[in-house]
Amino acid sequence: MAIVLAATLPENWSDPVLTRAQAEALLATPHHYLLITDQPYAAGYSLIQAMPLAQADILTLYVAPEHRRKHFGSALVQAALEMARSKQCEGLTLEVDATNVAAIKLYETHGLQKIGKRGGYYRDPVSKTQGDALVMAVSLA
């Protein structure tokens, strides 16, 4: 999967959280990867860590700006939930930027609820500012 995704990332890959090299490094670790393509390139992806009979976590979910509002994000969340259920996970959690209203609404649409906050979770390397993350979760039991 890492080879497939790396090959589909356009040369001008742009993600505010992950560089192309960081995305490729994440793909080299033993997690579950979900990829949505809009041929011939990747339109979005998600990285999930799932512990069977325990918890699943969406570690990252990204849809390229030109592919947003096409339901790709919703499809990635739904696929993550289905994968977690197939692993008999008790629940699914994630962190989301507290200012990312669109993502929060997306996750709420899929049943995730705000359960906490992590102060200073996100760091902007350019502006050197820090942003809070909301912790969201849904029970699958």
Coordinates of C-alpha atoms in Angstrom, one line a residue:
M1 CA 0.0 0.0 0.0
A2 CA 2.8 2.4 0.8
I3 CA 4.2 2.0 -2.7
V4 CA 0.8 2.6 -4.3
L5 CA 0.1 5.7 -2.3
A6 CA 3.6 7.1 -2.7
A7 CA 3.2 6.6 -6.5
T8 CA -0.1 8.4 -6.6
L9 CA 1.0 11.5 -4.6
P10 CA 1.5 14.3 -7.1
E11 CA 4.9 15.9 -7.1
N12 CA 3.4 19.2 -5.8
W13 CA 1.8 17.3 -2.8
S14 CA 0.6 19.8 -0.3
D15 CA -0.8 19.0 3.2
P16 CA -0.6 21.5 6.0
V17 CA 0.2 18.7 8.5
L18 CA 2.4 16.2 6.6
T19 CA 5.1 16.8 4.0
R20 CA 5.4 14.2 1.2
A21 CA 8.4 12.6 3.0
Q22 CA 6.4 12.4 6.3
A23 CA 3.4 10.8 4.5
E24 CA 5.7 8.3 3.0
A25 CA 7.3 7.6 6.3
L26 CA 3.9 7.0 8.0
L27 CA 3.1 4.6 5.2
A28 CA 6.1 2.5 6.0
T29 CA 4.7 1.7 9.5
P30 CA 2.3 -1.2 10.3
H31 CA -1.0 0.5 10.4
H32 CA -4.2 0.4 8.2
Y33 CA -4.2 2.8 5.3
L34 CA -7.3 4.0 3.4
L35 CA -6.8 5.7 0.1
I36 CA -9.3 7.5 -2.1
T37 CA -8.2 8.2 -5.6
D38 CA -9.5 10.6 -8.3
Q39 CA -7.5 9.0 -11.1
P40 CA -4.7 9.2 -11.6
Y41 CA -3.8 10.8 -8.2
A42 CA -4.6 10.3 -4.6
A43 CA -7.5 12.5 -3.5
G44 CA -7.3 11.7 0.2
Y45 CA -6.1 9.2 2.7
S46 CA -6.5 8.1 6.3
L47 CA -4.2 6.3 8.6
I48 CA -5.8 4.1 11.3
Q49 CA -4.3 2.3 14.2
A50 CA -6.6 -0.5 15.4
M51 CA -6.1 -2.8 18.4
P52 CA -8.5 -5.8 17.9
L53 CA -10.9 -6.1 20.8
A54 CA -9.7 -2.7 22.1
Q55 CA -9.6 0.7 20.5
A56 CA -9.1 2.2 17.0
D57 CA -7.6 5.6 16.4
I58 CA -7.7 7.7 13.3
L59 CA -4.2 9.1 13.3
T60 CA -4.6 11.3 10.3
L61 CA -7.3 12.0 7.7
Y62 CA -6.6 14.3 4.8
V63 CA -8.5 15.2 1.6
A64 CA -6.7 17.4 -0.9
P65 CA -8.3 20.9 -1.2
E66 CA -9.3 20.4 -4.8
H67 CA -11.2 17.2 -3.8
R68 CA -13.1 18.6 -0.8
R69 CA -16.9 18.7 -0.7
K70 CA -17.1 15.6 -2.9
H71 CA -17.9 13.3 0.1
F72 CA -14.3 11.8 0.1
G73 CA -13.9 12.7 3.8
S74 CA -17.1 11.0 4.7
A75 CA -16.2 7.9 2.8
L76 CA -12.9 7.7 4.6
V77 CA -14.5 8.1 8.0
Q78 CA -17.1 5.5 7.1
A79 CA -14.4 3.1 5.9
A80 CA -12.4 3.6 9.2
L81 CA -15.5 2.8 11.2
E82 CA -16.2 -0.3 9.2
M83 CA -12.6 -1.4 9.5
A84 CA -12.7 -0.8 13.3
R85 CA -15.9 -2.9 13.6
S86 CA -14.4 -5.7 11.5
K87 CA -11.5 -5.8 14.1
Q88 CA -14.1 -5.9 16.9
C89 CA -12.8 -2.6 18.3
E90 CA -14.7 -1.2 21.2
G91 CA -14.5 2.3 19.9
L92 CA -12.9 4.8 17.6
T93 CA -11.1 8.0 18.6
L94 CA -9.3 10.9 16.9
E95 CA -8.0 14.4 17.5
V96 CA -9.1 17.3 15.4
D97 CA -8.0 20.9 15.3
A98 CA -10.4 22.8 17.5
T99 CA -10.8 25.5 14.8
N100 CA -11.6 23.0 12.0
V101 CA -15.4 23.4 12.0
A102 CA -15.9 21.4 8.8
A103 CA -14.0 18.4 10.1
I104 CA -15.8 18.5 13.5
K105 CA -19.2 18.5 11.7
L106 CA -18.1 15.6 9.5
Y107 CA -17.1 13.5 12.5
E108 CA -20.2 14.4 14.4
T109 CA -22.3 13.3 11.4
H110 CA -20.7 9.9 11.8
G111 CA -21.5 9.7 15.5
L112 CA -18.3 10.9 17.1
Q113 CA -18.7 13.1 20.1
K114 CA -16.3 15.6 21.8
I115 CA -14.9 14.0 24.9
G116 CA -11.9 16.2 25.7
K117 CA -9.4 18.8 24.7
R118 CA -5.6 18.7 24.3
G119 CA -4.0 22.1 24.7
G120 CA -1.2 23.0 22.4
Y121 CA -1.5 19.7 20.5
Y122 CA -0.8 21.2 17.1
R123 CA 2.3 23.3 16.3
D124 CA 2.6 25.5 13.2
P125 CA 6.3 25.3 12.1
V126 CA 6.1 28.5 10.2
S127 CA 4.3 30.8 12.7
K128 CA 5.5 28.9 15.7
T129 CA 2.0 29.1 17.1
Q130 CA 0.2 26.2 18.9
G131 CA -3.4 25.1 18.5
D132 CA -5.7 23.0 20.6
A133 CA -7.1 19.7 19.6
L134 CA -10.5 18.3 20.4
V135 CA -10.6 14.6 21.3
M136 CA -13.6 12.9 19.7
A137 CA -14.8 9.3 20.1
V138 CA -17.6 6.9 19.3
S139 CA -18.5 3.6 20.9
L140 CA -18.6 0.6 18.7
A141 CA -19.6 -1.9 21.4

